[in-house]
Short mmCIF file of C-alpha atoms in Angstrom, two decimals:
data_model
loop_
_atom_site.label_atom_id
_atom_site.label_comp_id
_atom_site.label_asym_id
_atom_site.label_seq_id
_atom_site.Cartn_x
_atom_site.Cartn_y
_atom_site.Cartn_z
CA MET S 1 0.00 0.00 0.00
CA ARG S 2 1.07 3.60 -0.59
CA TYR S 3 0.01 6.73 1.20
CA ILE S 4 0.09 10.43 0.47
CA SER S 5 -0.75 13.35 2.73
CA GLY S 6 -1.19 17.00 1.80
CA MET S 7 -1.16 18.81 -1.50
CA ALA S 8 1.57 20.19 -3.62
CA HIS S 9 5.19 19.16 -3.10
CA ALA S 10 6.33 15.64 -2.28
CA HIS S 11 9.38 13.98 -0.87
CA HIS S 12 9.71 10.29 -1.57
CA HIS S 13 10.93 7.54 0.73
CA ASP S 14 12.19 4.17 -0.40
CA HIS S 15 10.06 2.27 2.12
CA SER S 16 6.34 1.50 1.87
CA HIS S 17 5.01 5.02 2.44
CA ALA S 18 5.18 8.23 0.43
CA HIS S 19 4.07 11.58 1.81
CA ASP S 20 3.14 14.84 0.15
CA HIS S 21 3.15 17.84 2.45
CA ALA S 22 1.92 21.34 1.74
CA ALA S 23 4.61 23.80 0.85
CA HIS S 24 2.49 26.72 1.81
CA SER S 25 0.41 27.60 4.84
CA HIS S 26 -3.34 27.70 4.90
CA ALA S 27 -3.41 29.84 7.99
CA PRO S 28 -5.91 32.69 7.81
CA THR S 29 -4.86 36.20 6.98
CA ASN S 30 -3.60 37.94 10.12
CA PHE S 31 -6.56 39.77 11.64
CA GLY S 32 -4.71 40.68 14.84
CA TRP S 33 -4.93 44.39 14.17
CA ALA S 34 -8.67 44.10 13.44
CA PHE S 35 -9.24 42.27 16.75
CA ALA S 36 -7.19 44.86 18.65
CA ILE S 37 -9.08 47.81 17.15
CA GLY S 38 -12.48 46.15 17.50
CA ALA S 39 -11.97 45.07 21.11
CA SER S 40 -10.64 48.49 22.16
CA LEU S 41 -13.45 50.46 20.52
CA ASN S 42 -16.15 48.20 21.87
CA ALA S 43 -14.73 48.09 25.41
CA GLY S 44 -14.84 51.89 25.54
CA PHE S 45 -18.34 51.93 24.09
CA VAL S 46 -19.62 49.39 26.66
CA ILE S 47 -18.54 51.68 29.49
CA ALA S 48 -20.22 54.67 27.84
CA GLU S 49 -23.44 52.75 27.17
CA LEU S 50 -23.71 51.49 30.75
CA ILE S 51 -23.16 54.97 32.19
CA PHE S 52 -25.60 56.74 29.88
CA GLY S 53 -28.04 53.81 29.86
CA TYR S 54 -28.50 53.99 33.63
CA ALA S 55 -28.57 57.79 33.53
CA ALA S 56 -31.27 57.73 30.82
CA ASN S 57 -33.12 54.77 32.43
CA SER S 58 -33.12 52.99 29.05
CA LEU S 59 -33.34 49.20 29.13
CA ALA S 60 -32.67 49.08 25.38
CA LEU S 61 -29.39 50.92 25.86
CA ILE S 62 -28.38 48.79 28.87
CA SER S 63 -29.32 45.61 26.95
CA ASP S 64 -27.15 46.74 24.08
CA ALA S 65 -24.28 47.40 26.51
CA VAL S 66 -24.55 43.87 27.93
CA HIS S 67 -24.54 42.46 24.43
CA ASN S 68 -21.55 44.62 23.51
CA LEU S 69 -19.72 43.34 26.59
CA SER S 70 -20.24 39.79 25.34
CA ASP S 71 -18.85 40.96 22.01
CA VAL S 72 -15.68 42.30 23.64
CA ILE S 73 -15.16 38.90 25.28
CA ALA S 74 -15.95 37.19 21.98
CA LEU S 75 -13.41 39.32 20.10
CA LEU S 76 -10.70 38.61 22.68
CA LEU S 77 -11.41 34.87 22.52
CA ALA S 78 -11.43 34.85 18.74
CA TRP S 79 -8.18 36.82 18.71
CA ALA S 80 -6.51 34.35 21.09
CA ALA S 81 -7.79 31.40 19.05
CA ALA S 82 -6.54 32.88 15.78
CA TRP S 83 -3.11 33.37 17.37
CA LEU S 84 -3.04 29.81 18.74
CA ALA S 85 -4.13 28.36 15.40
CA GLN S 86 -0.94 29.66 13.79
CA LYS S 87 1.44 28.13 16.34
CA ARG S 88 3.54 25.24 15.11
CA PRO S 89 2.66 21.61 15.97
CA THR S 90 4.39 19.96 18.91
CA GLN S 91 5.13 16.34 19.80
CA ARG S 92 1.97 16.24 21.90
CA TYR S 93 -0.27 18.41 19.69
CA THR S 94 0.72 17.08 16.29
CA TYR S 95 -1.89 19.19 14.47
CA GLY S 96 -0.87 22.28 16.39
CA TYR S 97 -3.61 24.32 18.08
CA ARG S 98 -5.84 24.79 15.05
CA ARG S 99 -8.96 23.52 16.82
CA ALA S 100 -8.76 26.39 19.31
CA SER S 101 -10.54 28.46 16.67
CA ILE S 102 -13.43 25.96 16.66
CA LEU S 103 -13.67 26.06 20.45
CA ALA S 104 -13.69 29.87 20.37
CA ALA S 105 -16.48 29.91 17.77
CA LEU S 106 -18.48 27.44 19.89
CA PHE S 107 -18.00 29.50 23.06
CA ASN S 108 -18.91 32.72 21.25
CA ALA S 109 -22.12 31.15 19.97
CA GLY S 110 -23.01 30.16 23.52
CA LEU S 111 -22.20 33.66 24.73
CA LEU S 112 -24.61 35.13 22.18
CA LEU S 113 -27.41 32.82 23.30
CA VAL S 114 -26.83 33.62 27.00
CA ALA S 115 -26.95 37.35 26.18
CA VAL S 116 -30.28 36.78 24.42
CA GLY S 117 -31.72 35.14 27.54
CA GLY S 118 -30.69 38.06 29.74
CA ILE S 119 -32.17 40.64 27.39
CA ILE S 120 -35.50 38.76 27.16
CA VAL S 121 -35.87 38.50 30.96
CA GLU S 122 -35.19 42.20 31.46
CA ALA S 123 -37.49 43.22 28.60
CA ILE S 124 -40.40 41.21 30.03
CA ASN S 125 -39.88 42.83 33.44
CA ARG S 126 -39.86 46.30 31.88
CA LEU S 127 -43.03 45.54 29.90
CA GLN S 128 -44.77 44.84 33.19
CA GLU S 129 -43.41 48.03 34.76
CA PRO S 130 -42.74 50.70 32.06
CA ALA S 131 -40.34 53.50 33.02
CA ALA S 132 -39.53 56.93 31.61
CA VAL S 133 -36.59 57.17 29.19
CA SER S 134 -34.29 60.09 28.33
CA SER S 135 -34.72 59.76 24.58
CA TRP S 136 -32.10 62.28 23.41
CA THR S 137 -29.33 60.66 25.45
CA VAL S 138 -30.28 57.22 24.17
CA MET S 139 -30.33 58.39 20.54
CA VAL S 140 -26.91 60.04 20.67
CA VAL S 141 -25.19 57.11 22.41
CA ALA S 142 -26.82 54.53 20.14
CA ALA S 143 -25.81 56.53 17.06
CA PHE S 144 -22.19 56.23 18.17
CA GLY S 145 -22.84 52.51 18.49
CA ILE S 146 -23.89 52.26 14.86
CA ALA S 147 -20.62 53.88 13.77
CA ILE S 148 -18.38 51.82 16.07
CA ASN S 149 -20.00 48.45 15.49
CA GLY S 150 -20.47 49.02 11.76
CA SER S 151 -16.82 50.00 11.23
CA THR S 152 -15.64 47.04 13.32
CA ALA S 153 -17.79 44.66 11.26
CA LEU S 154 -16.15 46.00 8.08
CA LEU S 155 -12.74 45.01 9.46
CA PHE S 156 -13.81 41.35 9.43
CA MET S 157 -16.04 41.36 6.35
CA ARG S 158 -13.46 40.04 3.88
CA GLY S 159 -12.60 37.03 6.04
CA ARG S 160 -16.11 35.96 7.06
CA ASP S 161 -16.63 33.36 4.30
CA GLY S 162 -13.38 31.45 4.78
CA ASP S 163 -13.12 31.22 8.57
CA LEU S 164 -15.91 30.46 11.05
CA ASN S 165 -13.98 32.23 13.81
CA ILE S 166 -13.78 35.43 11.75
CA ARG S 167 -17.41 34.95 10.75
CA GLY S 168 -18.34 34.85 14.43
CA ALA S 169 -16.61 38.17 15.04
CA TYR S 170 -18.26 39.67 11.97
CA LEU S 171 -21.74 38.49 13.02
CA HIS S 172 -21.31 39.89 16.52
CA MET S 173 -20.37 43.31 15.16
CA ALA S 174 -22.91 43.43 12.32
CA ALA S 175 -25.70 42.39 14.69
CA ASP S 176 -24.63 45.11 17.12
CA ALA S 177 -24.79 47.77 14.42
CA GLY S 178 -28.37 46.69 13.69
CA VAL S 179 -29.18 46.60 17.40
CA SER S 180 -27.91 50.16 17.88
CA LEU S 181 -30.07 51.26 14.97
CA GLY S 182 -33.06 49.69 16.70
CA VAL S 183 -32.26 51.59 19.88
CA VAL S 184 -32.19 54.88 17.95
CA VAL S 185 -35.58 54.09 16.42
CA ALA S 186 -37.03 53.19 19.84
CA ALA S 187 -35.82 56.47 21.36
CA LEU S 188 -37.23 58.45 18.46
CA VAL S 189 -40.64 56.77 18.74
CA ILE S 190 -40.77 57.32 22.51
CA MET S 191 -39.82 60.96 22.06
CA LEU S 192 -42.59 61.51 19.47
CA THR S 193 -45.36 59.43 21.04
CA GLY S 194 -44.55 58.93 24.72
CA TRP S 195 -45.06 55.16 24.36
CA LEU S 196 -42.77 53.81 27.07
CA TRP S 197 -43.49 50.19 26.12
CA VAL S 198 -41.52 50.70 22.90
CA ASP S 199 -38.22 50.50 24.84
CA PRO S 200 -38.69 46.89 26.09
CA VAL S 201 -40.34 45.86 22.82
CA ILE S 202 -37.28 47.01 20.89
CA SER S 203 -35.20 45.04 23.40
CA LEU S 204 -37.16 41.91 22.41
CA VAL S 205 -36.55 42.71 18.75
CA ILE S 206 -32.85 43.05 19.60
CA ALA S 207 -32.96 39.63 21.28
CA ALA S 208 -34.56 38.09 18.17
CA ALA S 209 -31.88 39.62 15.93
CA VAL S 210 -29.07 38.35 18.15
CA LEU S 211 -30.69 34.90 18.30
CA ALA S 212 -30.94 34.76 14.51
CA SER S 213 -27.26 35.61 14.05
CA GLY S 214 -26.11 33.36 16.88
CA TRP S 215 -28.10 30.28 15.95
CA GLY S 216 -26.32 29.70 12.64
CA LEU S 217 -22.95 30.23 14.32
CA ALA S 218 -23.89 27.77 17.06
CA ARG S 219 -25.04 25.16 14.54
CA ASP S 220 -21.89 25.40 12.44
CA SER S 221 -19.49 25.47 15.40
CA VAL S 222 -21.14 22.43 17.03
CA ASN S 223 -20.92 20.64 13.68
CA LEU S 224 -17.18 21.31 13.46
CA ALA S 225 -16.61 20.42 17.11
CA LEU S 226 -18.21 17.03 16.43
CA ASP S 227 -15.99 16.51 13.36
CA GLY S 228 -18.93 16.92 10.98
CA VAL S 229 -18.37 17.65 7.30
CA PRO S 230 -17.84 21.45 7.09
CA ARG S 231 -20.56 23.63 5.62
CA GLY S 232 -20.18 24.01 1.86
CA ILE S 233 -18.68 20.56 1.26
CA GLU S 234 -20.88 17.67 0.11
CA LEU S 235 -19.51 14.24 1.03
CA ALA S 236 -21.38 12.59 -1.85
CA ARG S 237 -19.78 14.89 -4.43
CA VAL S 238 -16.29 14.25 -3.05
CA LYS S 239 -16.90 10.50 -3.10
CA ASP S 240 -18.23 10.66 -6.68
CA TYR S 241 -15.12 12.58 -7.74
CA LEU S 242 -12.76 10.09 -6.13
CA GLY S 243 -14.71 7.12 -7.51
CA ALA S 244 -14.51 8.51 -11.05
CA LEU S 245 -10.72 8.83 -11.02
CA GLU S 246 -8.84 6.83 -13.61
CA GLY S 247 -8.27 3.26 -12.44
CA VAL S 248 -10.20 3.61 -9.17
CA SER S 249 -12.76 0.83 -8.67
CA GLU S 250 -13.87 1.58 -5.10
CA VAL S 251 -13.75 4.30 -2.44
CA HIS S 252 -14.16 3.47 1.24
CA ASP S 253 -13.29 4.82 4.70
CA LEU S 254 -13.87 8.37 3.44
CA HIS S 255 -13.83 10.97 6.21
CA ILE S 256 -13.91 14.76 5.94
CA TRP S 257 -13.59 17.04 8.97
CA ALA S 258 -12.36 20.47 10.04
CA MET S 259 -8.87 20.83 11.46
CA SER S 260 -9.71 24.46 12.25
CA THR S 261 -12.34 27.00 11.28
CA ASN S 262 -10.63 27.55 7.93
CA GLU S 263 -8.79 24.30 7.15
CA THR S 264 -10.37 20.99 6.10
CA ALA S 265 -8.85 17.50 6.15
CA LEU S 266 -9.75 14.30 4.32
CA THR S 267 -8.76 10.65 4.60
CA ALA S 268 -9.85 7.97 2.15
CA HIS S 269 -8.95 4.50 0.88
CA LEU S 270 -8.93 4.16 -2.92
CA VAL S 271 -8.96 0.72 -4.52
CA ARG S 272 -6.82 0.96 -7.67
CA PRO S 273 -5.84 -2.49 -9.02
CA ASP S 274 -3.05 -1.10 -11.18
CA GLY S 275 -1.42 0.67 -8.27
CA THR S 276 -0.40 4.31 -8.27
CA ASP S 277 2.40 6.81 -8.81
CA ASP S 278 3.33 10.17 -7.38
CA ALA S 279 1.86 12.10 -10.32
CA PHE S 280 -1.58 10.58 -9.72
CA LEU S 281 -1.47 11.36 -6.02
CA HIS S 282 -0.31 14.93 -6.56
CA ARG S 283 -3.03 15.53 -9.13
CA VAL S 284 -5.79 14.21 -6.86
CA CYS S 285 -4.66 16.32 -3.89
CA GLU S 286 -4.46 19.45 -6.04
CA GLU S 287 -7.98 18.80 -7.36
CA LEU S 288 -9.34 18.27 -3.85
CA SER S 289 -7.84 21.59 -2.86
CA HIS S 290 -9.16 23.53 -5.84
CA ARG S 291 -12.58 21.88 -6.21
CA PHE S 292 -13.58 21.34 -2.61
CA ASN S 293 -11.27 23.57 -0.55
CA ILE S 294 -9.83 20.47 1.15
CA HIS S 295 -6.20 21.37 1.82
CA HIS S 296 -4.95 18.39 3.81
CA ALA S 297 -5.74 15.06 2.12
CA THR S 298 -4.42 11.65 3.14
CA LEU S 299 -5.04 8.92 0.55
CA GLN S 300 -4.35 5.22 0.95
CA ILE S 301 -4.09 3.29 -2.31
CA GLU S 302 -5.00 -0.40 -2.26
CA THR S 303 -4.80 -2.92 -5.09
CA ARG S 304 -7.58 -5.10 -3.64
CA GLY S 305 -10.88 -4.02 -2.08
CA ASP S 306 -10.59 -6.44 0.84
CA VAL S 307 -7.18 -5.25 2.06
CA CYS S 308 -8.24 -2.80 4.75
CA LYS S 309 -11.63 -1.50 5.78
CA LEU S 310 -11.54 0.37 9.05
CA ALA S 311 -15.24 1.14 9.36
CA PRO S 312 -18.59 0.24 7.77
CA ALA S 313 -19.24 1.80 4.37
CA GLU S 314 -20.55 5.37 4.54
CA GLN S 315 -24.18 5.98 3.69
CA VAL S 316 -23.54 8.35 0.79
#
């Protein structure tokens, strides 16, 4: 049997294994500066919102401050995870610390959902006992929130599709910009109509918006934490591609999982009666990278279908 791991450049050994390791890194673009700016701006804004929220007696503003505090924590966690993901492997952690980004995304999703629960409880209490709100103060502070959260979201916008950790940061900030807009609208309506119930109602709308953004993040991060096939990759299509390769008569023990929030791995056994060569293996790994965004592939070539089956056939 022969093996190959990786993508582009190979080094050959004279014993029974051959390996092909990536010559370039698939680490995400360095967003350290974006995390630093975003966390600093939002930490300052949280303090301002809490002070003016209590002064104005606005639950919507205080709710937004609590949510923004969760975002500061989320940004710091995502920043730490992104840094850990780029550290080199060790003898104990042979994949490095890539999965730290998955754990950060999972924790951030949970943080969003906890923030939603807190906002809902406070909003229901305020609906039962409406209180006066200083509308002008709320409007001015929330308007600053739109600018801060919107600009922070833009810092992460270009990386949101390729990295779940970056996507989590982007969703937190984009949701906050929308939340701040809702707070401005609530203050304006109260100022024009005197309807005090609008403040807690807008808080419930805020909670719904946060829940909507957090649910998808929670679903995807749990999927990656459980070694599920990453979103955007169809196992059946990958298996069909491998099965259609020249000389391949069977594909089994196919597994696809996330090594981090932006790097996907694959292992598979290919039955190829005529054997293989390095050119075939290189070509397949390159195609897996380009077609399916799978950057770390490990293929085992077998000349008979009964040589090695590690698990029952996949239901694909």
